Amino acid sequence: MSDGNFDFALAIGGEAGQGIATPGDTLARIVVRRGLNLSTYNAYQSIIRGGHIFLTVRVSDREVRSHGDKLDMLLALNQDTMNRHLRLLGSGAAALYNSDTISPGDYTDGVQLCPLPVNDLTGSQRSGLNQNTVALGAMMHLLGLDFGLLEASITQQFSRKGEDVVNENVRVALAGYTHAQENFTPFPMPMPEGGEPLGVWSGNEALAMGGAAAGVKFYAAYPMSPSTGVLHWMAQNARNLGIMVRQVEDEIGVANMVVGAAHTGARAMCATSGGGFALMTEAIGAAAMMEIPCVFINVQRAGPSTGVPTKTEQGDLWQALGASQGDFERFVVSPKDALDAYNTVPELFNLADRLQCPGIILSDLLISEGRYSISPKEINFHPEIDRGELITEGTSNGEPYMRYRDTASGVSPRAVPGTEGHVHTVATDEHDEDSMLLSDEFTNPHRRRASVEKRARKFEAAASLIAPPEIEGPANAQVTLVGWGSTAGVIQEAIEQLADRGITANQLAVKWLIPLHTDEITAALTSANKFIIVENNYSGQFARYMRSETGLSAYGHIRKYDGEPFAPHHIADGVADLLGREGGVFVPYQEVIV
Amino acid sequence: MTTIQLTARDFKGKIDPDWCPGCGDFGVLNSLQRAAAELGLRPHEIVTVSGIGCSSNLPGYINTYGMHTLHGRSLAFATGVKMANHDLTVIATGGDGDGYGIGGNHFTHTARRNVDLTYVVMNNQIYGLTTGQVSPTSRVGQKTKSTPFGSVEYPLNPLTSAIMNGATYVARGYSGDVRHLTELIKGGIEHQGFALIDIFSPCVTFNLDNTHNFFKERIKKLEDEDHDVTSWAAACEKAMVWGDEIYIGKFYHLEAEKESLTALEPVLRDGPVAKRTGGLTGEQADRIVQRML
């Protein structure tokens, strides 16, 4: 076990189609098997071949909550990567590259260049195919790792392709390892042993698994980046887990199928991104009007419109707050990381079932497509499942059943189709207790008022069902950083950097957006010295929402809207800058150009 | 358990229809109620799902479970219901604007998937609830409030569309012939797969072209002809006939040749997913963990 000081980031850059994922996956597997923590972020474009892909893999023996600030090792798979990123390396870092095809440019003193003559090393002319594997071998030496770890990983990875393929890959990797032993200096701190072996998941896989654990039995989707990973997990596991998974003609069909399945008694869920979510919104209102619980996930990407499909943003808050016409209540929640996303799904389903309403999860590309280490012990595979007041057993005693009985809580026992003695029609038109339409022949204003108030009443105590946000970090800090959703981890790392700079900061990370814990937020922020709101958008969507709900205005704002997520120093720099100039808006500069 | 034979009256809803006197939709409602009773179905075993429009008010008038949903979306909701609980008999109802216009995408793909449900379309060739505008099945030249000088667009043919998209039971009825229509609907409900029953259901208020008299003078029954219902070419040929003669009846019917989604989907083999309660078993969780490591 090491002492908690190992914090190492490597990046692999190339074009789409060069196989960046493979060395990334191999390294990730080696890292988590050692019990080390992992956070990866893949910067890419909407292209199948070509373009520029830049995968950052951060490894540490303590918890990592972002992909970090610095790069210790760069593997350049093409000249473009070298041209773009060699300048990012500081003294002590290393750059690996295939010297058959790539030449370095200017670099900082103290950077170790590690040229790999791939064709000579492998005795073949297949430089492009072999360079990833040669580099992996060389990396093992630089990281102070035993070659056997890589050999085992390669053997597992290629075992299905036969012994010849395994042997050839091991031979090529060993050539890289041996060359590195003879020519390159390893990093001063070898990669340590961590604790027990960990697993790896992406945020999208966490959302899908959260659904499975919550008892989702119907999942529908139309493919849309960056949400498609949820569909892939569900499709892969559908038959094992007995989940009905459908790819539908469009997101309108997706959302309405989900509401139909949910009405029939299945827990039903779908995921999309902002454009697809726009198409789903009428169905969200339908679920609210018919009082059918279901969950809609919006994995946000940079908008508006098609926007930047492979880049991240927190730009859909107001879209979620106002999704669908009319005046109605819904849950809106923004998980903080992959594990939180996992836990949020069953919690939201329980709330939606209890209050018979739609729930919306706002994830984003950063959470959903990032890959993270996770200890299986931290995953609660058997969360509480509360279906609320659900009637599935029939009666034929003649007692009249009214689907929308006007109860004190506003919640009316819900019978699913197929249940004897409870036949009724649900409608998207306004209706009375007995689900008779109020909209056609007689638009009775008193009944309309009663129906509106019944639905609203369900939400009166909603905030009390959910944990409020709390200040994390030192009390009486000089500044409180307020974020929502995926910024929680990177803000926490920024706070640690600020401490090193002599600035005390703490965080209020808001997860539940509807209901918003107005009283708790007001209490926390009125007792703070200063507060700065951090969010991944241009206009300060959360700042404006929070002001509308609490009347509170922030001292300053840190906003980023270039498509790339915050790095910790972006926030630390912003706080230092804003404290020195009486607030305002700070927009960090994105150093890594991808 | 004793089973009491229900009659069409047992399928009467809590309220009476608010359709205009003489509306074709009364005959369709009547036929549906008779079909349900004659097939020995019970109200809680059926879900009637509609969109929006005059004809989409139907679920309120029939004693079954009902969903009166969004404009154009009945087939999406109905597919969700059927896939969640395939023990239920699912009937989608609506009009030509709802199904062939705004809902056209779902019509195409529900037919393609061969979802086991019965789609009853009251085709009056006009938008009625919005007080008389052109519809996807209005004829060229038809004058409506939105085409005051006559439509210059061609109509869609629901029957050939359904056949080409993969529907396996395609019929056309006339609301003025309840006995005939009832048989077509019964055939559609019994059919394992997507059944379209397009119905001439005249709008007596806004469509003065396609009236009861218009159809009575022209319709001929396929049953009276030598028609091969397993031939898509023969079905499409008959469906394209429009003039002095217009055919009603069963145009197309494939039973064994093409399986329904319910039959093809392995996840449904252990029964309806809506009846599976709970989350993951310990064994399922272990398998998930193994794949993460």
Coordinates of N, CA, C and O in Angstrom, one line a residue, chain A residues 126-266:
Chain A
R126 N 4.5 -3.2 -40.2 CA 3.1 -2.8 -39.8 C 3.1 -1.8 -38.6 O 2.5 -2.0 -37.6
S127 N 3.8 -0.8 -38.9 CA 4.1 0.2 -37.8 C 2.8 0.8 -37.2 O 2.6 0.8 -36.0
G128 N 1.8 1.1 -38.1 CA 0.6 1.7 -37.7 C -0.2 0.8 -36.8 O -0.9 1.2 -35.8
L129 N -0.2 -0.5 -37.1 CA -0.9 -1.5 -36.3 C -0.2 -1.8 -35.0 O -0.9 -2.0 -34.0
N130 N 1.1 -1.8 -35.0 CA 1.8 -2.3 -33.8 C 2.1 -1.2 -32.8 O 2.5 -1.4 -31.7
Q131 N 2.0 0.1 -33.2 CA 2.5 1.2 -32.4 C 1.8 1.2 -31.0 O 2.5 1.5 -30.0
N132 N 0.5 0.9 -30.9 CA -0.2 1.0 -29.6 C 0.4 0.0 -28.7 O 0.6 0.3 -27.5
T133 N 0.6 -1.2 -29.2 CA 1.1 -2.3 -28.3 C 2.5 -2.1 -27.9 O 2.9 -2.4 -26.7
V134 N 3.4 -1.7 -28.8 CA 4.8 -1.3 -28.5 C 4.8 -0.3 -27.3 O 5.5 -0.4 -26.4
A135 N 3.9 0.7 -27.5 CA 3.9 1.8 -26.5 C 3.4 1.3 -25.2 O 3.9 1.7 -24.1
L136 N 2.4 0.4 -25.2 CA 2.0 -0.1 -23.9 C 3.1 -0.8 -23.2 O 3.3 -0.7 -22.0
G137 N 3.9 -1.6 -23.9 CA 5.1 -2.2 -23.3 C 6.0 -1.2 -22.7 O 6.5 -1.4 -21.6
A138 N 6.3 -0.2 -23.5 CA 7.2 0.9 -23.0 C 6.7 1.6 -21.7 O 7.4 1.9 -20.8
M139 N 5.4 1.8 -21.8 CA 4.7 2.4 -20.6 C 4.9 1.6 -19.3 O 5.1 2.2 -18.2
M140 N 4.8 0.3 -19.5 CA 5.0 -0.5 -18.3 C 6.3 -0.3 -17.6 O 6.4 -0.2 -16.4
H141 N 7.3 -0.2 -18.4 CA 8.7 0.1 -17.8 C 8.7 1.5 -17.2 O 9.2 1.7 -16.0
L142 N 8.2 2.5 -17.9 CA 8.2 3.9 -17.3 C 7.4 4.0 -16.0 O 7.8 4.7 -15.1
L143 N 6.4 3.2 -15.9 CA 5.5 3.2 -14.7 C 6.0 2.3 -13.6 O 5.4 2.2 -12.5
G144 N 7.2 1.6 -13.9 CA 7.7 0.7 -12.9 C 6.9 -0.5 -12.7 O 6.8 -1.1 -11.6
L145 N 6.2 -1.0 -13.7 CA 5.3 -2.1 -13.6 C 5.9 -3.4 -14.2 O 6.7 -3.3 -15.2
D146 N 5.6 -4.5 -13.7 CA 6.1 -5.8 -14.2 C 5.4 -6.1 -15.5 O 4.2 -5.9 -15.7
F147 N 6.2 -6.6 -16.4 CA 5.7 -6.9 -17.8 C 4.6 -8.0 -17.7 O 3.6 -8.0 -18.5
G148 N 4.7 -8.9 -16.7 CA 3.7 -9.9 -16.6 C 2.2 -9.4 -16.5 O 1.3 -10.0 -16.9
L149 N 2.1 -8.2 -15.9 CA 0.7 -7.6 -15.8 C 0.1 -7.4 -17.1 O -1.0 -7.6 -17.4
L150 N 1.0 -6.8 -18.0 CA 0.5 -6.5 -19.4 C 0.3 -7.8 -20.1 O -0.7 -7.9 -20.9
E151 N 1.1 -8.7 -19.9 CA 1.0 -10.0 -20.6 C -0.3 -10.7 -20.3 O -1.1 -11.2 -21.1
A152 N -0.7 -10.6 -19.0 CA -1.9 -11.2 -18.5 C -3.1 -10.5 -19.1 O -4.1 -11.1 -19.6
S153 N -3.0 -9.2 -19.2 CA -4.1 -8.4 -19.7 C -4.3 -8.6 -21.2 O -5.4 -8.8 -21.7
I154 N -3.2 -8.7 -21.9 CA -3.3 -9.0 -23.4 C -3.8 -10.4 -23.6 O -4.7 -10.6 -24.5
T155 N -3.4 -11.3 -22.8 CA -3.9 -12.7 -23.0 C -5.4 -12.7 -22.8 O -6.1 -13.4 -23.6
Q156 N -5.9 -12.0 -21.8 CA -7.3 -12.0 -21.5 C -8.1 -11.3 -22.7 O -9.1 -11.8 -23.2
Q157 N -7.5 -10.2 -23.2 CA -8.1 -9.4 -24.2 C -8.3 -10.2 -25.5 O -9.3 -10.1 -26.2
F158 N -7.2 -10.9 -25.9 CA -7.2 -11.5 -27.2 C -7.4 -13.0 -27.2 O -7.3 -13.7 -28.2
S159 N -7.8 -13.6 -26.0 CA -7.9 -15.0 -25.9 C -8.9 -15.6 -26.9 O -8.7 -16.6 -27.5
R160 N -10.0 -14.8 -27.2 CA -11.0 -15.3 -28.1 C -10.5 -15.4 -29.5 O -11.1 -16.0 -30.3
K161 N -9.4 -14.6 -29.8 CA -9.0 -14.6 -31.2 C -7.9 -15.7 -31.5 O -7.4 -15.8 -32.6
G162 N -7.6 -16.4 -30.4 CA -6.7 -17.5 -30.6 C -5.3 -17.3 -30.2 O -4.8 -16.2 -29.9
E163 N -4.5 -18.4 -30.0 CA -3.2 -18.3 -29.4 C -2.2 -17.5 -30.2 O -1.4 -16.8 -29.7
D164 N -2.3 -17.6 -31.5 CA -1.4 -16.9 -32.4 C -1.5 -15.4 -32.2 O -0.5 -14.7 -32.1
V165 N -2.7 -14.9 -32.1 CA -2.9 -13.5 -31.9 C -2.3 -13.1 -30.6 O -1.7 -12.0 -30.5
V166 N -2.6 -13.9 -29.6 CA -2.1 -13.6 -28.2 C -0.6 -13.5 -28.3 O 0.0 -12.5 -27.8
N167 N 0.0 -14.5 -28.8 CA 1.5 -14.6 -28.8 C 2.1 -13.4 -29.6 O 3.1 -12.8 -29.1
E168 N 1.5 -13.1 -30.7 CA 2.1 -12.0 -31.5 C 2.0 -10.6 -30.7 O 2.9 -9.9 -30.7
N169 N 0.9 -10.4 -30.1 CA 0.7 -9.2 -29.3 C 1.7 -9.1 -28.1 O 2.2 -8.1 -27.8
V170 N 1.8 -10.2 -27.5 CA 2.8 -10.3 -26.3 C 4.2 -10.0 -26.8 O 5.0 -9.3 -26.2
R171 N 4.5 -10.6 -28.0 CA 5.9 -10.4 -28.5 C 6.1 -8.9 -28.8 O 7.2 -8.4 -28.5
V172 N 5.1 -8.3 -29.5 CA 5.3 -6.9 -29.8 C 5.4 -6.0 -28.6 O 6.2 -5.1 -28.5
A173 N 4.5 -6.3 -27.6 CA 4.6 -5.5 -26.3 C 5.9 -5.7 -25.6 O 6.5 -4.7 -25.1
L174 N 6.4 -6.9 -25.7 CA 7.7 -7.1 -25.0 C 8.9 -6.4 -25.7 O 9.8 -5.9 -25.0
A175 N 8.7 -6.3 -27.0 CA 9.7 -5.5 -27.7 C 9.8 -4.0 -27.3 O 10.8 -3.4 -27.1
G176 N 8.6 -3.5 -27.0 CA 8.5 -2.1 -26.5 C 9.0 -2.0 -25.1 O 9.8 -1.1 -24.7
Y177 N 8.7 -3.0 -24.3 CA 9.2 -3.0 -22.9 C 10.7 -3.1 -22.8 O 11.3 -2.3 -22.1
T178 N 11.3 -4.0 -23.6 CA 12.7 -4.2 -23.6 C 13.4 -2.9 -24.1 O 14.4 -2.5 -23.5
H179 N 12.9 -2.3 -25.2 CA 13.5 -1.1 -25.7 C 13.5 0.0 -24.6 O 14.5 0.7 -24.5
A180 N 12.4 0.1 -23.9 CA 12.3 1.1 -22.9 C 13.3 0.9 -21.7 O 13.9 1.8 -21.2
Q181 N 13.4 -0.4 -21.4 CA 14.4 -0.7 -20.3 C 15.8 -0.3 -20.7 O 16.5 0.2 -19.8
E182 N 16.1 -0.4 -22.0 CA 17.5 -0.1 -22.4 C 17.7 1.4 -22.6 O 18.8 1.9 -22.6
N183 N 16.6 2.1 -22.9 CA 16.7 3.5 -23.4 C 16.1 4.6 -22.5 O 16.5 5.8 -22.6
F184 N 15.0 4.3 -21.8 CA 14.3 5.3 -21.1 C 14.4 5.2 -19.6 O 14.6 4.1 -19.0
T185 N 14.2 6.4 -18.9 CA 14.3 6.4 -17.5 C 12.9 6.4 -16.9 O 12.0 7.2 -17.2
P186 N 12.7 5.4 -16.0 CA 11.3 5.3 -15.4 C 11.0 6.5 -14.6 O 11.9 7.2 -14.1
F187 N 9.7 6.8 -14.4 CA 9.3 7.8 -13.5 C 9.8 7.5 -12.1 O 9.9 6.4 -11.7
P188 N 10.1 8.6 -11.3 CA 10.7 8.4 -10.0 C 9.8 7.6 -9.1 O 10.3 6.8 -8.2
M189 N 8.5 7.8 -9.2 CA 7.6 7.1 -8.3 C 6.9 6.0 -9.1 O 6.0 6.3 -9.9
P190 N 7.2 4.7 -8.9 CA 6.5 3.7 -9.6 C 5.0 3.6 -9.2 O 4.7 4.0 -8.1
M191 N 4.2 3.1 -10.1 CA 2.8 2.9 -9.8 C 2.6 2.0 -8.6 O 3.1 0.8 -8.6
P192 N 2.1 2.5 -7.5 CA 2.0 1.6 -6.3 C 0.9 0.6 -6.4 O 0.1 0.5 -7.3
E193 N 0.9 -0.3 -5.4 CA -0.2 -1.2 -5.2 C -1.3 -0.5 -4.4 O -1.0 0.3 -3.5
G194 N -2.6 -0.6 -4.8 CA -3.7 0.0 -4.1 C -4.3 -1.0 -3.2 O -3.6 -1.9 -2.7
G195 N -5.5 -0.9 -2.9 CA -6.2 -1.9 -2.1 C -6.8 -3.1 -2.9 O -6.1 -3.5 -3.8
E196 N -8.0 -3.5 -2.5 CA -8.6 -4.6 -3.2 C -8.9 -4.2 -4.7 O -9.1 -3.0 -5.0
P197 N -9.0 -5.2 -5.6 CA -9.3 -4.8 -7.0 C -10.6 -4.1 -7.1 O -11.6 -4.4 -6.4
L198 N -10.6 -3.1 -8.0 CA -11.8 -2.3 -8.3 C -12.4 -2.7 -9.6 O -11.8 -3.4 -10.5
G199 N -13.6 -2.2 -9.9 CA -14.2 -2.4 -11.2 C -14.2 -1.1 -11.9 O -13.7 -0.1 -11.4
V200 N -14.7 -1.1 -13.2 CA -14.8 0.1 -14.0 C -16.2 0.3 -14.5 O -16.8 -0.7 -14.9
W201 N -16.7 1.5 -14.5 CA -18.0 1.8 -15.1 C -18.0 3.2 -15.7 O -17.2 4.0 -15.2
S202 N -18.9 3.4 -16.6 CA -19.1 4.7 -17.1 C -20.4 5.2 -16.4 O -21.2 4.5 -15.8
G203 N -20.6 6.5 -16.5 CA -21.8 7.1 -15.9 C -23.1 6.5 -16.5 O -24.1 6.3 -15.9
N204 N -23.0 6.3 -17.9 CA -24.2 5.7 -18.5 C -24.5 4.3 -18.1 O -25.6 3.9 -17.9
E205 N -23.4 3.6 -17.9 CA -23.6 2.2 -17.3 C -24.2 2.3 -15.9 O -25.0 1.5 -15.6
A206 N -23.7 3.2 -15.1 CA -24.3 3.4 -13.8 C -25.7 3.7 -13.8 O -26.5 3.2 -13.0
L207 N -26.1 4.6 -14.7 CA -27.6 5.0 -14.9 C -28.4 3.7 -15.3 O -29.5 3.5 -14.7
A208 N -27.9 3.0 -16.2 CA -28.6 1.8 -16.6 C -28.7 0.7 -15.5 O -29.8 0.2 -15.2
M209 N -27.6 0.5 -14.8 CA -27.6 -0.4 -13.7 C -28.5 0.0 -12.6 O -29.2 -0.8 -11.9
G210 N -28.5 1.4 -12.4 CA -29.4 1.9 -11.4 C -30.9 1.6 -11.7 O -31.7 1.3 -10.9
G211 N -31.2 1.7 -13.0 CA -32.5 1.3 -13.5 C -32.8 -0.2 -13.2 O -33.9 -0.5 -12.7
A212 N -31.8 -1.0 -13.6 CA -32.1 -2.4 -13.3 C -32.3 -2.8 -11.9 O -33.2 -3.5 -11.5
A213 N -31.5 -2.1 -11.0 CA -31.6 -2.3 -9.6 C -32.9 -1.8 -9.0 O -33.5 -2.3 -8.1
A214 N -33.4 -0.7 -9.7 CA -34.7 -0.1 -9.3 C -35.9 -1.0 -9.8 O -37.0 -0.6 -9.4
G215 N -35.6 -2.0 -10.6 CA -36.7 -2.8 -11.1 C -37.3 -2.3 -12.4 O -38.4 -2.6 -12.7
V216 N -36.5 -1.5 -13.1 CA -37.0 -1.1 -14.5 C -37.2 -2.4 -15.3 O -36.4 -3.2 -15.4
K217 N -38.4 -2.5 -15.9 CA -38.7 -3.6 -16.7 C -39.1 -3.2 -18.2 O -39.4 -4.0 -19.0
F218 N -39.0 -1.9 -18.4 CA -39.2 -1.4 -19.8 C -38.3 -0.2 -20.0 O -38.3 0.8 -19.3
Y219 N -37.5 -0.4 -21.1 CA -36.5 0.7 -21.4 C -36.6 0.9 -22.9 O -36.5 0.0 -23.7
A220 N -36.8 2.2 -23.3 CA -36.9 2.5 -24.7 C -35.9 3.7 -25.0 O -35.6 4.5 -24.1
A221 N -35.4 3.7 -26.2 CA -34.5 4.8 -26.6 C -34.4 4.9 -28.1 O -34.7 4.0 -28.9
Y222 N -34.0 6.1 -28.5 CA -33.5 6.4 -29.9 C -32.0 6.8 -29.7 O -31.7 7.6 -28.8
P223 N -31.1 6.2 -30.5 CA -29.7 6.5 -30.2 C -29.4 8.0 -30.3 O -29.8 8.6 -31.3
M224 N -28.7 8.5 -29.3 CA -28.3 9.9 -29.3 C -27.1 10.1 -28.4 O -27.2 9.9 -27.2
S225 N -26.0 10.6 -28.9 CA -24.9 10.9 -28.1 C -25.2 12.1 -27.2 O -25.9 13.0 -27.6
P226 N -24.8 12.1 -26.0 CA -23.9 11.1 -25.3 C -24.7 10.2 -24.4 O -24.2 9.7 -23.3
S227 N -25.9 9.8 -24.8 CA -26.8 9.0 -23.9 C -26.8 7.5 -24.3 O -27.4 6.7 -23.6
T228 N -26.2 7.2 -25.5 CA -26.5 5.9 -26.1 C -25.9 4.8 -25.2 O -26.4 3.6 -25.3
G229 N -24.9 5.1 -24.4 CA -24.4 4.0 -23.5 C -25.4 3.4 -22.6 O -25.3 2.2 -22.3
V230 N -26.4 4.1 -22.3 CA -27.5 3.5 -21.4 C -28.2 2.4 -22.2 O -28.5 1.3 -21.8
L231 N -28.5 2.8 -23.5 CA -29.2 1.8 -24.4 C -28.4 0.6 -24.6 O -28.9 -0.6 -24.5
H232 N -27.1 0.8 -24.8 CA -26.2 -0.4 -25.0 C -26.2 -1.3 -23.9 O -26.2 -2.5 -24.0
W233 N -26.1 -0.8 -22.7 CA -26.0 -1.6 -21.5 C -27.4 -2.4 -21.3 O -27.4 -3.6 -21.1
M234 N -28.4 -1.6 -21.5 CA -29.8 -2.3 -21.4 C -30.0 -3.4 -22.4 O -30.5 -4.4 -22.1
A235 N -29.6 -3.1 -23.7 CA -29.8 -4.1 -24.7 C -28.9 -5.3 -24.5 O -29.4 -6.4 -24.6
Q236 N -27.7 -5.1 -24.0 CA -26.8 -6.2 -23.7 C -27.4 -7.1 -22.6 O -27.2 -8.3 -22.6
N237 N -28.0 -6.5 -21.6 CA -28.5 -7.2 -20.4 C -30.0 -7.6 -20.4 O -30.4 -8.2 -19.5
A238 N -30.7 -7.1 -21.5 CA -32.1 -7.3 -21.5 C -32.6 -8.7 -21.2 O -33.5 -9.0 -20.4
R239 N -32.0 -9.7 -21.9 CA -32.5 -11.0 -21.8 C -32.1 -11.7 -20.5 O -32.9 -12.4 -19.9
N240 N -30.9 -11.4 -20.0 CA -30.5 -11.9 -18.7 C -31.4 -11.4 -17.6 O -31.7 -12.1 -16.6
L241 N -31.8 -10.1 -17.7 CA -32.5 -9.5 -16.6 C -34.0 -9.4 -16.8 O -34.7 -8.9 -15.9
G242 N -34.5 -9.9 -17.9 CA -35.9 -9.8 -18.2 C -36.5 -8.4 -18.3 O -37.6 -8.1 -17.9
I243 N -35.7 -7.6 -19.0 CA -36.1 -6.2 -19.3 C -36.5 -6.1 -20.7 O -35.8 -6.5 -21.6
M244 N -37.7 -5.5 -21.0 CA -38.1 -5.2 -22.3 C -37.4 -4.0 -22.8 O -37.6 -2.9 -22.3
V245 N -36.5 -4.1 -23.8 CA -35.8 -3.0 -24.4 C -36.2 -2.8 -25.8 O -36.2 -3.7 -26.6
R246 N -36.5 -1.6 -26.2 CA -36.9 -1.3 -27.5 C -36.2 -0.1 -28.1 O -36.1 1.0 -27.4
Q247 N -35.6 -0.2 -29.3 CA -35.2 1.0 -30.0 C -36.3 1.5 -30.9 O -36.8 0.7 -31.7
V248 N -36.7 2.7 -30.7 CA -38.0 3.2 -31.3 C -37.7 4.2 -32.4 O -36.6 4.7 -32.5
E249 N -38.7 4.5 -33.2 CA -38.5 5.3 -34.5 C -38.1 6.7 -34.2 O -37.4 7.4 -35.0
D250 N -38.4 7.3 -33.0 CA -38.0 8.6 -32.7 C -38.3 8.8 -31.2 O -38.9 7.9 -30.5
E251 N -37.8 9.9 -30.6 CA -37.9 10.1 -29.2 C -39.4 10.4 -28.7 O -39.7 10.2 -27.6
I252 N -40.2 10.8 -29.7 CA -41.6 11.0 -29.4 C -42.2 9.6 -29.1 O -42.9 9.4 -28.0
G253 N -41.9 8.7 -29.9 CA -42.4 7.3 -29.7 C -41.8 6.7 -28.5 O -42.5 6.0 -27.7
V254 N -40.5 7.0 -28.2 CA -39.8 6.5 -27.0 C -40.6 6.9 -25.8 O -41.0 6.1 -24.9
A255 N -40.8 8.2 -25.7 CA -41.4 8.7 -24.4 C -42.8 8.2 -24.2 O -43.2 7.9 -23.1
N256 N -43.6 8.2 -25.3 CA -45.0 7.8 -25.2 C -45.1 6.3 -24.9 O -45.9 5.8 -24.1
M257 N -44.2 5.5 -25.5 CA -44.1 4.0 -25.1 C -43.8 3.9 -23.6 O -44.4 3.0 -23.0
V258 N -42.9 4.7 -23.1 CA -42.5 4.6 -21.7 C -43.7 4.9 -20.8 O -44.0 4.2 -19.9
V259 N -44.5 5.9 -21.2 CA -45.6 6.2 -20.4 C -46.7 5.1 -20.5 O -47.3 4.7 -19.5
G260 N -46.9 4.6 -21.7 CA -47.8 3.4 -21.8 C -47.4 2.2 -21.0 O -48.3 1.6 -20.3
A261 N -46.1 1.9 -21.0 CA -45.6 0.7 -20.2 C -45.7 1.0 -18.7 O -46.1 0.1 -17.9
A262 N -45.4 2.3 -18.4 CA -45.5 2.6 -16.9 C -46.9 2.6 -16.4 O -47.2 2.1 -15.3
H263 N -47.9 3.0 -17.3 CA -49.3 2.9 -16.9 C -49.7 1.5 -16.6 O -50.6 1.2 -15.8
T264 N -49.1 0.6 -17.4 CA -49.5 -0.8 -17.3 C -48.8 -1.5 -16.1 O -49.0 -2.7 -15.9
G265 N -47.9 -0.8 -15.4 CA -47.4 -1.3 -14.2 C -45.9 -1.6 -14.2 O -45.4 -2.0 -13.1
A266 N -45.3 -1.5 -15.3 CA -43.8 -1.7 -15.4 C -43.1 -0.5 -15.0 O -43.5 0.6 -15.4

